[in-house]
Structure formats: C-alpha cells, structure tokens
C-alpha cells in the first residue's frame, strides 16, 4: 500500500485509526484517544478530575461527591450507558465495531469517488473494492448522459454561436474545450456552467453554525476545530498534484465526515439538480430570499449532507401557538364573566 | 434512572402543565412556577437546607387564579410577583401576604409578563394584540396600551430593550426608556409609542420563545421548528451579518436498514421538536439554555456559536427554563408537550420541576478543558 502517497489516507489506514466509542471521533493514536476520553467522557463535572473509565468516574462520583453517575457525558444518545466498560479501544462491543468499520468504509469510498470526480485523476490501484466499483460504474453513465443534456440545453440557450451543439455528443463536441481529464472522470462534476438559476450559491459561513449535528449522528459533537463548513470548499486544487505530505491532514481533528462533506460540496450541485429533475421538482427560484440567515443555513446544511431526501416530521406545526390550542380546550377555557 | 444529586426534583410539583418558571431576584432559593392548573406555586429552600437527603424544596404556598396562569415573573424584589392569566388579567401578587391586585385587564388572555428592573416597568402582552405598560410602583397611573400588529407569543426584556415576538414572524423591539417616558407623561393626543426597530424573524416558523442577553447586545429566538436564532440589537450591517440560526432539538430516526451511517441510500426521518424555552445565563452573558419538546436542555455559547452541553433527557417535554439570579441554578419545568392535532391534553401527574445546580464552570464559555 502506498503510504500517504497522496495525502489521502487509504482505507486500511482509516480503519486502523483509534476511535472513541462514545462519540465516534477518530484519533491519530491511542494516546490521544485516551486523553480525549478522559477529558470529554470521564471527567468529573464537579471537580474536574479525569478518570480512566466510566466505571471509575462512577465510583469517584459516589465516594467523593456522594452523587451517582447515570450516563456518560458528551456521548451519542445510544452510547451513554455505563454498562459497557470502555478504555481506549478496549471493551467496544463487536457489533458496534462492525458498524463503525462499515461507516468508515462507506464514507471512504464516497469521499474517494467525489475526490476523483472533482480532480479528474484516475483511481489508483486500490480500486478493486465493491462499493467503489458501484459508485463509479453505475451512476456515472446516467450522470454523464444527463449532464450532456443539461450542457446542450444551456449551450443552446446561451449562445447561437454553437447552434449545433445540442446535437453533438457531449464527449467530443464540447464547445468549451474542456480538459480531457474531465471526460475520463466519472461525474465530470465541475462543470463550468453555473446551474440554472444558480440555486446553490456559496453560503455565508456564519449561517452554518458549527454545532448543528449532522443528521446521521443524532446529538453527535462535531469536531470542535471546525466552526463552520465553508460552502464551497475544493477538496483538491484542479489540475495540481495534491500537496505532498499535507502534514495537518491526518493529525488534525478532521474526520472522515469533513473529508466527505468537503469533497461532496462540488458534486452535489449537479447531482442534486439531476435528482430534482428526476423527481420533477422545480428548482427553487430564489434561494437567497432576504429572510436573514435562515435559508442559507438550510441550504448549506443540505449541501454538506449526503441525504437529499430526508423526511422531516414536525411534532408541532400550526399557525396557532400550542397555548392557544390548549386555551381552546374545555378543560382550560375561561368563561368570561358578565361585565368582565 | 435516579437523577444525579446535582439535579433534584421538587416535591409537590404543579398538578398540570407548567407555563413559566421564575427565580427570585434576591435569592437563588426562591422559585415561582405558574401552571395551567390555575395556580402559582412558590417554592423555597431549594438547596438542601441541612435537612435529610432528598428534602429538596419546600412549597411555601400557592396563589390561586380564576383561570390557567400563562406566565409569572418577579417584580422589584423577592416578595412581589406578577402573573398573566387566561382570565385576561394582569395581577400583582404580594408573596408575603398573598394579596392579589389586578393591574390591568386585556381583551383576551394575557400570554406573557416581563418586569424590567432597570426601568421599574411591568409589560404584559396579550392575545388581544396589545402590550400594556405598567408602573407597579405607581398604581395610580393607568396602564398604557401599545397596539401590536399581531398576537404576541413571547417577550423579553434586556436592560434597555424590549423584544416582542408575534405571529406572522413579526418582531418588534421597543426602547424601554421611551416606553417609560410615554407612560410617565400621558397625553391623550400622543401617538402610542413606536417600536425602536421592526424586524422579521430569522426563523421561518412560529416563534416560540425569546430571551434577551443580559449584556444588552442582542437576543435569541426559537421556533416550533427545532431552531434557534441569535440576533443583535445593533442595526449596523456588520452586526446584522453576525446573526445566525441553527437547528437543534431534533432527533434523527434512521430507517430500518440504518446503521445510522447516513449513506446515500438511507433515508432518515428527522423528528423536529419545538424549542419551548430559552434563558440567558445572568452571569456568563454569552451562555444560554434552550429547552425543547425532545425533553432535553442544552447550553449554548452564543458568541462562540458552540454547544457547550446537553443534559440528560427528561421524561417529558421541557416547557420552561429559568436561571437563578446568581446563575448557579437552572430550573427546568417538564410536562408533556402539546403536539399538533391533540384533541386532549393533560399534564396531570407528569408535570415536574427539576432544579439543577450548575458546576462552577458548567456555564462558563471556553476555558473548560477540552
């Protein structure tokens, strides 16, 4: 395995990283993980003492503060239990390990695909794995086809100079003479054409507060070093060889997630367009209505996530406030007295 | 699931849903709770006052109203309180004697009351789309009505401003000293006081709660759609550019196959809860707490745009929050949440008040060993 050849960790490397059972963050080495756990999950919130395990903290709380610990701090909702004894990587239930590995692999191939799509570099030798194949062979054809149609349409609209461009096959007849590397790249995502309507502009960073938990980890803590996800963050410069080494890459707090979302930024625009076309959803006309930070936050959120068709269920959705509804109930109603 | 001792449950909670909680301005051990069961509850000795383990909080007395009480706040000291009633009345309550006086009558239920210590003003907001401005120290002055363009749902007072959040996402910000002046020098010909600023809510859905920063810099609003916005009073472009909104109080439910990994194929149902309560920390002014229908309370750092903490889920929706004046205690009112389409609702038996004693640095932004 070429080690750190391109500054992108390969999948074995990612899988071998130490990670935290409680919050799914991964770390450079076990030492860091253990100090993370002591600081984040096994720290006594009364006196600040760092214990080695949840059990240790529980005993400490009991003996020193006469309090009982019911859950592990800062943990994902389903990982707060004290029943599993975790120290570093030890004690993690096998099924959780499996789940974690699966997620890493999935994210990795997604990131990889997006990266290749964005840079146009051919995949290196490690491409023999199933998921990567799937991503590369199945969707690109569709995407290409649609992209071609889209290009033709835009081109036809835009200029009469290339009147015949609509009939050209997209690969040979590209009017703008794009780099051939893009042809080879599976999504050819970085089209020079802005999507019609430009519905995904660069979002102001401040509208995406860092603490919106990504939907796939309810209640997860985002890596603290990322205050916000920039809207258009190129994962690698076009046409340039990736910076050698990239010392900060591995050691930084950036997780697979960030990697994925960073890489996904690019592709999502057209990808999403295609999906919307498929679903016959009209693209939103004016995404940046001047209603303040709200819509950009929404868009930025969506863009950085992989799920496009997320269902949302609101517990309360009404024009009247809950109190007004309650006030209408006989049990709470107030009957106005005469002359009141 | 016994809660840790730093968080205790008050004995004798209200019999029905809680509408508001308020700590005394003088003492961190006095707490008022207003309830849909038509009573206001006064608790004391929240601290474990030398008694046995578990003897937290004593119910000193209750103050009965004619109708459900929608809000309560303290006045100039720990003996004066004001209530907002479904019976259209704003009342002053002497907590020592139990004497209740009606300060004003609205033409619809009174949703909120807020007291401005700095200006000695009491402001009530009613579904009749008016504010009433009162001077409790001078009962001879009749309350000054201020018409609003919509039904108010939440109000909050910072040292100099009053934020009123209404239906149709309207937000008006009034200057308290202007209100005070208008009340003090009534002239029949005068126009009702105009808002200092008129804004549209940054949130797309019905505003649920408003809290103002003790630093007077800005305020936070929350909506029924699991979202909180932080905004600044300063109308300059730079300040306005700093405002932001974020999602919270949601839970994701992955579909069956879901390893929860959020792959392209998994669909996730995001259950979105209303954010019922907001409260800024009186000492660490950048810290605020939000309480939602998902039964959790979270602490946020408004300046750093960070979540500082999420507390253990409670058994039911969080309806109200209050920090004690010294910031050491956080009271959490828990009762079943009202959901769309509910035909019947009752908080009976499931209404609880928890008081959490905050650790020294629990609400302190930054500095917490990361």
XYZ file of C-alpha atoms in Angstrom:
710
model
C 0.000 0.000 0.000
C 1.424 3.299 -0.967
C 1.618 5.110 2.277
C 0.288 8.649 2.303
C 1.242 8.987 -1.281
C -1.422 11.465 -1.987
C -2.119 12.878 1.383
C -5.367 10.984 1.470
C -5.350 8.183 3.953
C -6.231 4.871 2.442
C -8.967 2.741 3.791
C -6.798 0.407 5.844
C -5.240 3.372 7.493
C -8.613 4.808 8.316
C -9.863 1.563 9.684
C -6.851 1.198 11.895
C -7.287 4.601 13.447
C -8.202 4.739 17.071
C -11.737 5.933 17.602
C -13.943 6.751 20.502
C -16.847 4.504 21.319
C -18.774 7.321 22.926
C -18.671 9.922 20.195
C -17.304 8.161 17.103
C -14.463 10.577 16.706
C -11.253 9.122 15.434
C -7.744 9.875 16.532
C -4.198 9.651 15.373
C -3.195 7.253 18.064
C -4.404 5.508 21.129
C -2.802 8.003 23.473
C -4.797 10.841 22.027
C -7.944 8.792 22.170
C -7.417 8.007 25.811
C -6.753 11.594 26.712
C -9.853 12.549 24.740
C -11.942 10.088 26.660
C -10.601 11.293 29.952
C -11.285 14.888 29.065
C -14.617 14.502 27.362
C -16.313 11.488 28.769
C -14.677 10.543 32.038
C -14.220 13.946 33.557
C -15.935 14.741 36.773
C -18.054 17.820 36.295
C -17.859 18.629 39.979
C -14.130 18.774 40.491
C -12.672 18.318 37.033
C -10.799 15.181 37.881
C -10.212 12.915 34.925
C -10.818 9.272 35.449
C -9.794 6.402 33.258
C -13.142 4.772 32.729
C -16.815 5.445 33.163
C -16.857 2.958 35.993
C -14.013 4.804 37.631
C -15.879 8.062 37.326
C -18.960 6.482 38.772
C -17.050 5.275 41.808
C -15.386 8.661 42.143
C -18.690 10.499 41.999
C -20.089 8.138 44.556
C -17.273 8.313 47.012
C -16.094 11.880 46.657
C -19.241 13.764 45.811
C -21.879 11.360 47.027
C -23.553 11.545 43.689
C -24.479 8.863 41.266
C -23.462 8.872 37.671
C -26.219 7.861 35.308
C -24.696 8.422 31.951
C -21.528 9.233 30.133
C -21.121 12.888 29.269
C -20.954 14.088 25.696
C -21.793 10.677 24.343
C -24.031 9.872 21.429
C -27.550 9.213 22.626
C -27.350 5.463 22.374
C -23.864 5.245 23.818
C -24.383 6.914 27.144
C -24.729 3.758 29.114
C -22.440 2.816 31.926
C -22.886 -0.864 31.279
C -20.013 -1.133 28.852
C -16.577 -0.600 30.292
C -14.528 1.275 27.741
C -10.876 2.145 27.920
C -9.398 3.444 24.709
C -10.333 0.894 22.110
C -10.941 -1.840 24.613
C -14.335 -3.020 25.558
C -16.213 -1.867 22.484
C -18.914 -4.383 21.633
C -18.256 -6.317 18.456
C -21.403 -5.168 16.683
C -20.521 -1.544 17.309
C -17.063 -2.181 15.885
C -18.642 -3.667 12.791
C -20.960 -0.735 12.444
C -18.117 1.681 12.802
C -15.965 -0.055 10.223
C -18.816 -0.168 7.820
C -19.360 3.510 8.172
C -15.684 4.252 7.658
C -15.610 2.157 4.522
C -18.728 3.701 3.178
C -17.559 7.205 3.850
C -14.177 6.439 2.451
C -15.436 5.256 -0.882
C -17.807 8.067 -1.122
C -15.051 10.530 -0.413
C -12.823 8.772 -2.873
C -15.388 8.871 -5.599
C -16.061 12.505 -5.019
C -12.395 13.264 -4.990
C -11.800 11.575 -8.294
C -14.805 13.238 -9.688
C -13.511 16.569 -8.585
C -9.883 16.185 -9.581
C -10.314 14.017 -12.613
C -7.408 11.889 -11.524
C -7.743 8.239 -12.352
C -8.168 5.994 -9.381
C -5.008 4.349 -8.143
C -4.508 0.644 -7.789
C -6.663 0.216 -4.770
C -9.917 0.491 -6.628
C -10.846 -3.169 -6.675
C -13.379 -2.956 -3.904
C -17.061 -3.442 -4.450
C -18.538 -0.172 -3.287
C -16.092 1.877 -5.303
C -16.944 -0.016 -8.439
C -20.543 0.502 -7.833
C -20.213 4.177 -7.375
C -18.093 4.576 -10.412
C -19.766 2.375 -12.905
C -23.406 2.700 -12.234
C -24.072 6.315 -11.673
C -21.569 7.996 -13.965
C -23.296 6.906 -17.103
C -26.518 8.311 -16.021
C -24.939 11.414 -14.756
C -22.951 11.880 -17.886
C -25.959 11.483 -20.010
C -27.923 13.954 -18.059
C -25.045 16.275 -17.841
C -24.747 16.155 -21.579
C -28.360 17.011 -21.966
C -28.023 19.759 -19.495
C -24.991 21.123 -21.238
C -26.679 21.064 -24.568
C -29.633 22.859 -23.170
C -27.613 25.524 -21.507
C -25.413 25.938 -24.503
C -28.365 26.264 -26.802
C -29.882 28.786 -24.547
C -26.799 30.730 -24.002
C -25.483 31.280 -27.428
C -26.412 30.746 -31.006
C -22.813 30.602 -31.974
C -22.704 26.909 -31.498
C -26.113 26.236 -32.860
C -25.444 22.601 -33.492
C -24.030 21.875 -30.135
C -27.180 20.260 -28.977
C -26.681 17.511 -31.445
C -23.101 16.954 -30.587
C -22.283 14.075 -28.440
C -21.180 15.519 -25.223
C -17.836 13.855 -25.132
C -16.469 15.049 -28.426
C -18.487 18.097 -29.158
C -17.993 20.110 -26.089
C -17.997 23.689 -27.196
C -15.792 24.966 -24.496
C -12.973 22.518 -24.997
C -12.842 21.258 -21.512
C -9.916 19.372 -20.208
C -9.999 15.783 -21.303
C -9.334 14.640 -17.827
C -12.850 15.640 -17.056
C -14.200 13.350 -19.666
C -12.495 10.491 -18.048
C -13.673 11.445 -14.658
C -16.854 9.728 -13.707
C -19.102 12.580 -12.783
C -17.374 15.423 -14.581
C -18.940 17.384 -11.846
C -17.078 20.577 -12.056
C -18.938 21.912 -14.981
C -18.094 25.440 -15.901
C -21.751 26.176 -16.295
C -23.461 27.537 -13.332
C -26.550 25.528 -12.585
C -29.587 27.261 -13.968
C -30.871 29.742 -11.539
C -27.729 29.316 -9.539
C -29.638 27.804 -6.758
C -26.704 26.819 -4.653
C -24.639 29.869 -4.179
C -21.799 29.989 -1.800
C -23.281 30.273 1.561
C -22.002 32.658 4.119
C -20.083 30.683 6.624
C -21.680 32.267 9.608
C -25.036 30.931 8.683
C -23.981 27.393 9.344
C -23.191 27.215 12.981
C -20.752 24.537 13.795
C -22.905 22.824 16.247
C -25.665 21.626 14.017
C -25.268 17.955 14.427
C -25.037 16.053 11.210
C -28.190 14.089 10.795
C -26.557 10.745 10.718
C -25.318 11.062 14.270
C -28.072 12.338 16.406
C -26.585 14.524 19.033
C -23.074 13.994 17.885
C -20.439 16.525 18.624
C -18.894 17.915 15.539
C -15.145 18.102 15.551
C -14.515 21.137 17.672
C -11.935 22.589 15.385
C -14.411 23.257 12.623
C -16.504 26.255 13.409
C -18.434 26.017 10.231
C -18.322 24.287 6.982
C -17.449 26.590 4.188
C -19.889 26.392 1.401
C -17.592 25.707 -1.454
C -14.523 24.060 -0.331
C -12.470 22.475 -3.005
C -11.028 19.285 -1.722
C -8.049 19.443 -4.019
C -6.910 22.069 -6.457
C -7.780 21.320 -10.028
C -5.065 20.030 -12.180
C -2.487 20.414 -9.480
C -0.876 17.483 -7.863
C -2.000 17.285 -4.295
C 0.300 18.936 -1.889
C 2.849 16.448 -0.728
C 2.598 15.382 2.809
C -0.126 17.717 3.920
C 1.059 17.456 7.442
C -2.086 18.742 9.003
C -4.285 16.325 7.211
C -4.071 13.277 9.356
C -3.201 14.757 12.645
C -5.843 17.424 12.529
C -9.206 16.846 14.012
C -10.710 16.496 10.585
C -12.739 13.397 10.447
C -13.881 11.316 7.613
C -17.014 13.287 7.748
C -15.348 16.504 6.973
C -13.467 14.890 4.201
C -16.628 13.600 2.706
C -18.549 16.758 3.043
C -15.685 18.752 1.665
C -15.421 16.518 -1.311
C -19.135 16.309 -1.699
C -19.613 20.036 -1.960
C -18.630 20.101 -5.537
C -20.545 17.235 -6.899
C -23.706 17.967 -5.103
C -24.799 20.842 -7.233
C -25.404 18.972 -10.391
C -26.120 15.782 -8.623
C -28.899 17.451 -6.807
C -30.123 19.097 -9.949
C -30.363 15.751 -11.610
C -32.213 14.298 -8.720
C -34.622 17.123 -8.736
C -35.148 16.738 -12.421
C -35.831 13.091 -11.877
C -38.301 13.819 -9.218
C -39.708 16.616 -11.339
C -39.234 19.073 -8.623
C -38.872 22.556 -9.827
C -35.670 24.027 -8.604
C -36.292 26.767 -6.120
C -36.410 30.077 -7.869
C -34.836 32.354 -5.369
C -32.934 30.589 -2.707
C -31.484 33.667 -1.203
C -34.541 35.458 -0.108
C -33.634 38.188 2.277
C -35.076 36.440 5.271
C -31.819 36.573 7.066
C -29.596 33.716 7.901
C -32.236 31.095 7.669
C -32.406 29.852 4.096
C -28.667 29.788 3.596
C -28.329 27.802 6.752
C -30.814 25.356 5.393
C -29.134 25.129 2.043
C -25.692 24.879 3.487
C -26.884 22.151 5.702
C -28.354 20.195 2.889
C -25.415 20.642 0.712
C -22.997 19.256 3.168
C -25.097 16.231 3.862
C -25.398 13.228 1.770
C -29.054 12.711 2.247
C -31.142 14.646 -0.126
C -34.472 13.146 0.516
C -34.720 13.489 4.185
C -38.090 13.258 5.765
C -38.891 15.752 8.383
C -41.593 15.282 10.910
C -42.560 18.227 12.985
C -44.004 17.494 16.357
C -45.864 20.759 16.305
C -46.806 22.538 13.124
C -49.540 25.059 13.366
C -50.311 28.693 12.830
C -51.630 28.946 16.344
C -49.340 28.516 19.292
C -49.714 25.423 21.459
C -51.010 27.644 24.225
C -53.778 28.960 22.002
C -54.740 25.428 21.122
C -54.746 24.458 24.740
C -56.755 27.521 25.623
C -59.494 26.267 23.331
C -59.915 23.086 25.304
C -62.821 22.956 27.670
C -60.572 21.930 30.496
C -58.601 25.166 30.367
C -61.163 27.503 28.886
C -62.017 30.612 30.757
C -65.598 31.707 30.586
C -65.816 35.445 30.584
C -67.993 36.656 33.342
C -70.595 39.217 32.646
C -69.046 42.638 32.701
C -65.523 41.357 32.738
C -32.961 6.221 36.472
C -32.289 8.309 39.512
C -31.021 11.710 38.529
C -27.677 12.690 39.973
C -27.869 14.618 43.174
C -26.818 17.846 41.500
C -30.162 17.821 39.875
C -33.119 17.363 42.101
C -36.791 17.232 41.624
C -39.053 19.456 43.636
C -41.552 17.750 45.833
C -45.124 18.862 45.258
C -44.939 19.944 41.659
C -47.901 21.696 39.993
C -50.831 19.471 39.113
C -50.893 20.415 35.484
C -48.617 21.733 32.780
C -46.121 24.431 33.650
C -46.297 27.682 31.747
C -43.393 29.529 33.307
C -40.703 29.468 35.970
C -39.029 32.418 37.625
C -36.283 32.759 40.218
C -36.376 35.499 42.767
C -34.067 38.411 42.012
C -32.861 38.378 45.645
C -32.359 34.792 46.439
C -31.427 31.718 44.483
C -33.640 29.624 46.698
C -36.990 31.147 45.762
C -38.748 29.900 42.705
C -42.141 30.664 41.215
C -43.949 28.365 38.854
C -47.123 29.219 37.009
C -49.348 26.420 35.913
C -52.305 25.566 33.779
C -53.949 24.283 36.940
C -54.778 27.943 37.738
C -52.186 28.258 40.449
C -48.889 29.899 41.033
C -46.525 27.906 43.205
C -43.927 29.498 45.402
C -41.056 27.241 46.381
C -38.267 27.952 48.784
C -35.269 26.256 50.301
C -34.278 24.761 47.034
C -30.895 23.978 48.450
C -30.635 21.011 50.621
C -31.027 23.140 53.701
C -29.424 20.964 56.311
C -32.227 18.510 56.055
C -32.201 14.905 55.085
C -31.144 13.752 51.692
C -33.956 14.293 49.273
C -35.734 17.052 51.131
C -35.353 19.497 48.333
C -37.543 22.489 48.001
C -40.499 23.375 50.112
C -43.743 24.518 48.666
C -44.362 27.700 50.662
C -47.752 28.475 49.275
C -49.891 28.601 46.179
C -51.796 31.509 44.743
C -54.996 30.573 43.084
C -56.278 32.316 39.986
C -59.592 32.171 38.174
C -58.085 30.615 35.087
C -54.868 28.968 33.938
C -51.844 31.152 34.529
C -49.794 31.643 31.398
C -46.792 33.449 32.808
C -45.280 34.704 36.003
C -42.376 36.962 36.848
C -40.863 38.574 39.894
C -41.072 42.305 40.423
C -38.701 44.610 42.207
C -37.886 42.103 44.920
C -38.475 38.586 46.076
C -41.859 39.455 47.543
C -43.507 40.913 44.508
C -44.702 38.872 41.569
C -46.857 39.439 38.529
C -48.984 36.968 36.688
C -50.502 36.713 33.250
C -53.826 34.985 33.236
C -56.073 33.273 30.817
C -58.746 35.371 32.523
C -57.433 38.427 30.668
C -55.972 39.927 33.827
C -52.558 41.047 34.842
C -52.156 40.674 38.562
C -49.714 41.809 41.145
C -49.176 39.326 43.927
C -47.716 40.105 47.295
C -45.978 36.857 48.041
C -45.877 37.503 51.789
C -49.463 38.387 52.371
C -50.878 36.560 49.404
C -52.776 39.661 48.423
C -53.587 39.880 44.743
C -54.406 43.094 42.915
C -55.485 43.384 39.328
C -53.252 45.784 37.482
C -54.996 45.801 34.157
C -57.442 43.964 32.008
C -56.809 42.955 28.448
C -59.461 41.895 25.937
C -58.031 38.398 25.584
C -55.851 36.032 27.599
C -52.580 37.544 28.723
C -49.725 35.490 27.353
C -46.620 36.966 28.940
C -45.466 39.365 31.584
C -41.985 40.719 31.949
C -40.533 43.061 34.528
C -37.752 45.467 33.769
C -35.742 46.058 36.877
C -33.812 48.914 35.265
C -36.913 50.870 34.406
C -39.271 49.527 37.077
C -41.739 48.702 34.369
C -44.042 45.787 34.006
C -45.022 44.878 30.473
C -47.814 42.474 29.735
C -48.528 41.015 26.317
C -51.931 39.702 25.426
C -53.538 37.868 22.549
C -55.690 40.949 22.078
C -52.583 42.209 20.226
C -51.610 44.817 22.717
C -48.935 45.417 25.256
C -49.806 47.079 28.498
C -47.086 49.094 30.132
C -47.433 49.381 33.884
C -45.568 51.167 36.581
C -46.127 48.912 39.579
C -44.621 51.442 41.954
C -47.246 53.952 40.980
C -50.573 52.156 40.789
C -52.441 55.390 40.204
C -51.075 55.514 36.662
C -53.365 53.647 34.379
C -51.594 51.159 32.143
C -50.506 52.415 28.766
C -51.742 50.256 25.914
C -49.452 49.740 22.933
C -51.128 48.228 19.869
C -49.258 45.458 18.080
C -49.652 44.232 14.504
C -50.052 40.651 15.624
C -50.649 38.383 18.567
C -47.602 38.334 20.810
C -46.201 34.947 21.764
C -43.076 35.834 23.599
C -41.484 38.885 25.090
C -38.164 39.501 26.737
C -36.502 42.494 28.292
C -32.822 43.308 28.174
C -31.513 46.192 30.280
C -32.651 48.757 27.704
C -34.818 46.978 25.150
C -37.994 45.013 24.971
C -38.289 42.307 22.335
C -41.786 41.272 21.319
C -42.208 38.261 19.055
C -45.568 37.953 17.376
C -47.485 35.881 14.894
C -46.546 36.144 11.226
C -42.897 36.145 12.310
C -43.084 39.770 13.342
C -40.584 41.042 15.844
C -40.756 44.479 17.382
C -38.055 45.915 19.557
C -39.029 48.740 21.868
C -36.828 51.083 23.742
C -37.730 50.712 27.393
C -36.906 54.263 28.349
C -39.199 55.513 25.580
C -41.955 53.329 26.961
C -41.230 54.587 30.416
C -41.445 58.196 29.257
C -44.642 57.599 27.379
C -46.176 56.083 30.474
C -44.998 58.843 32.781
C -46.295 61.720 30.678
C -49.610 60.606 29.308
C -51.095 62.938 26.788
C -54.261 61.821 25.114
C -53.271 63.190 21.760
C -49.932 61.428 21.687
C -49.328 58.548 19.367
C -48.756 55.237 21.064
C -45.042 54.548 21.408
C -43.492 53.291 18.208
C -41.105 50.390 18.088
C -37.423 51.246 18.013
C -36.914 48.557 15.405
C -39.233 46.326 13.422
C -37.873 43.069 12.172
C -38.909 39.868 10.601
C -37.989 36.750 12.466
C -34.975 34.910 11.089
C -36.888 31.724 11.612
C -39.448 30.553 9.135
C -41.841 29.144 11.667
C -43.888 30.401 14.550
C -41.768 31.993 17.233
C -41.888 30.076 20.458
C -39.621 31.838 22.867
C -37.439 34.906 23.157
C -34.627 35.630 25.557
C -32.576 38.786 25.761
C -28.890 38.937 26.535
C -28.134 40.449 29.914
C -25.313 42.295 28.165
C -27.907 44.222 26.149
C -26.197 43.163 22.930
C -28.891 41.060 21.398
C -31.407 38.314 21.832
C -32.231 34.770 20.886
C -35.476 33.479 19.480
C -36.679 29.950 18.983
C -39.391 28.480 16.833
C -41.684 25.496 16.810
C -39.440 24.006 14.181
C -36.406 22.997 16.224
C -34.376 26.058 15.533
C -32.813 28.918 17.414
C -31.665 32.258 16.031
C -29.281 34.674 17.682
C -29.504 38.306 16.650
C -28.013 41.601 17.704
C -29.767 44.836 18.504
C -27.233 46.948 16.682
C -28.716 47.632 13.261
C -25.370 48.171 11.524
C -24.584 45.864 8.656
C -21.630 44.311 10.477
C -23.689 43.442 13.473
C -26.517 42.123 11.387
C -24.099 39.968 9.458
C -23.231 38.276 12.719
C -26.683 36.927 13.277
C -27.188 33.255 12.751
C -29.612 30.435 13.236
C -29.125 26.784 13.862
C -31.053 23.582 14.188
C -31.452 21.882 17.497
C -33.812 19.743 19.496
C -34.264 17.202 16.769
C -33.770 13.507 16.671
C -32.991 11.503 13.608
C -34.681 8.204 13.135
C -32.886 6.166 10.504
C -34.969 3.784 8.513
C -34.723 0.049 9.356
C -31.545 -0.781 7.494
C -29.950 2.196 9.118
C -26.610 1.639 10.597
C -27.080 5.314 11.186
C -24.221 5.886 8.855
C -26.040 8.325 6.653
C -25.129 6.706 3.401
C -26.732 7.914 0.226
C -29.273 5.157 0.349
C -30.553 5.575 3.865
C -33.472 7.839 4.412
C -33.765 9.426 7.758
C -36.787 10.884 9.386
C -35.861 13.914 11.329
C -38.268 14.440 14.149
C -38.362 18.137 14.837
C -39.474 19.437 18.189
C -40.480 22.924 19.192
C -37.952 24.856 21.236
C -40.182 25.885 24.088
C -37.866 27.810 26.312
C -34.780 29.968 26.190
C -32.883 31.573 29.020
C -29.644 33.506 29.122
C -27.244 32.964 31.952
C -27.251 36.075 34.123
C -23.530 35.955 34.876
C -21.933 34.429 31.810
C -23.930 36.511 29.407
C -22.952 34.616 26.318
C -24.308 31.357 27.609
C -27.895 30.456 27.109
C -30.011 27.420 27.667
C -32.653 26.047 25.366
C -35.313 23.555 26.267
C -37.227 21.620 23.696
C -40.021 19.226 23.067
C -37.418 16.497 22.747
C -37.151 16.624 26.533
C -33.605 17.901 26.543
C -31.935 21.046 27.736
C -28.814 22.293 26.007
C -26.367 25.011 26.929
C -25.004 27.124 24.109
C -22.329 29.725 23.768
C -23.894 32.492 21.707
C -20.602 34.210 20.921
C -18.589 31.168 20.003
C -21.563 29.510 18.296
C -20.903 26.351 20.192
C -22.928 23.860 22.045
C -21.493 23.536 25.498
C -23.580 20.838 26.977
C -26.634 18.711 26.584
C -28.274 17.377 29.660
C -29.840 14.038 30.148
C -33.207 13.609 28.564
C -36.088 14.290 30.853
C -39.210 12.198 30.880
C -41.295 14.777 29.042
C -41.036 17.923 27.004
C -39.218 20.864 28.567
C -41.770 23.650 28.924
C -39.925 26.312 30.870
C -36.434 27.264 31.985
C -35.073 29.787 34.422
C -31.635 30.653 35.729
C -31.303 31.897 39.264
C -30.038 35.447 39.564
C -26.597 34.257 40.595
C -26.553 31.781 37.751
C -25.894 28.818 39.998
C -29.188 27.101 39.463
C -31.175 26.193 36.436
C -34.821 25.340 36.933
C -36.401 23.119 34.338
C -40.137 22.700 34.022
C -41.086 19.390 32.485
C -44.519 18.346 31.314
C -45.978 16.567 28.295
C -45.607 18.591 25.126
C -48.631 19.674 23.173
C -48.493 18.182 19.719
C -50.313 19.005 16.533
C -53.751 17.511 16.377
C -54.033 16.704 20.046
C -57.655 16.570 20.991
C -56.968 16.282 24.615
C -54.144 17.336 26.773
C -53.306 16.979 30.367
C -50.121 17.482 32.245
C -51.521 15.819 35.284
C -49.134 13.555 37.092
C -46.394 14.116 34.561
C -45.531 17.671 35.458
C -42.261 18.063 37.280
C -39.801 20.733 38.207
C -36.123 19.957 38.323
C -33.514 22.254 39.709
C -30.010 21.707 38.547
C -27.091 23.031 40.475
C -24.519 24.052 37.927
C -20.916 23.176 38.453
C -18.518 26.040 38.782
C -17.527 26.114 35.152
C -20.514 24.391 33.714
C -21.937 27.502 32.096
C -18.642 29.282 31.624
C -17.835 29.691 27.959
C -14.435 28.378 26.922
C -11.783 27.660 29.476
C -13.361 24.304 30.013
C -10.559 21.810 29.497
C -11.230 20.379 26.107
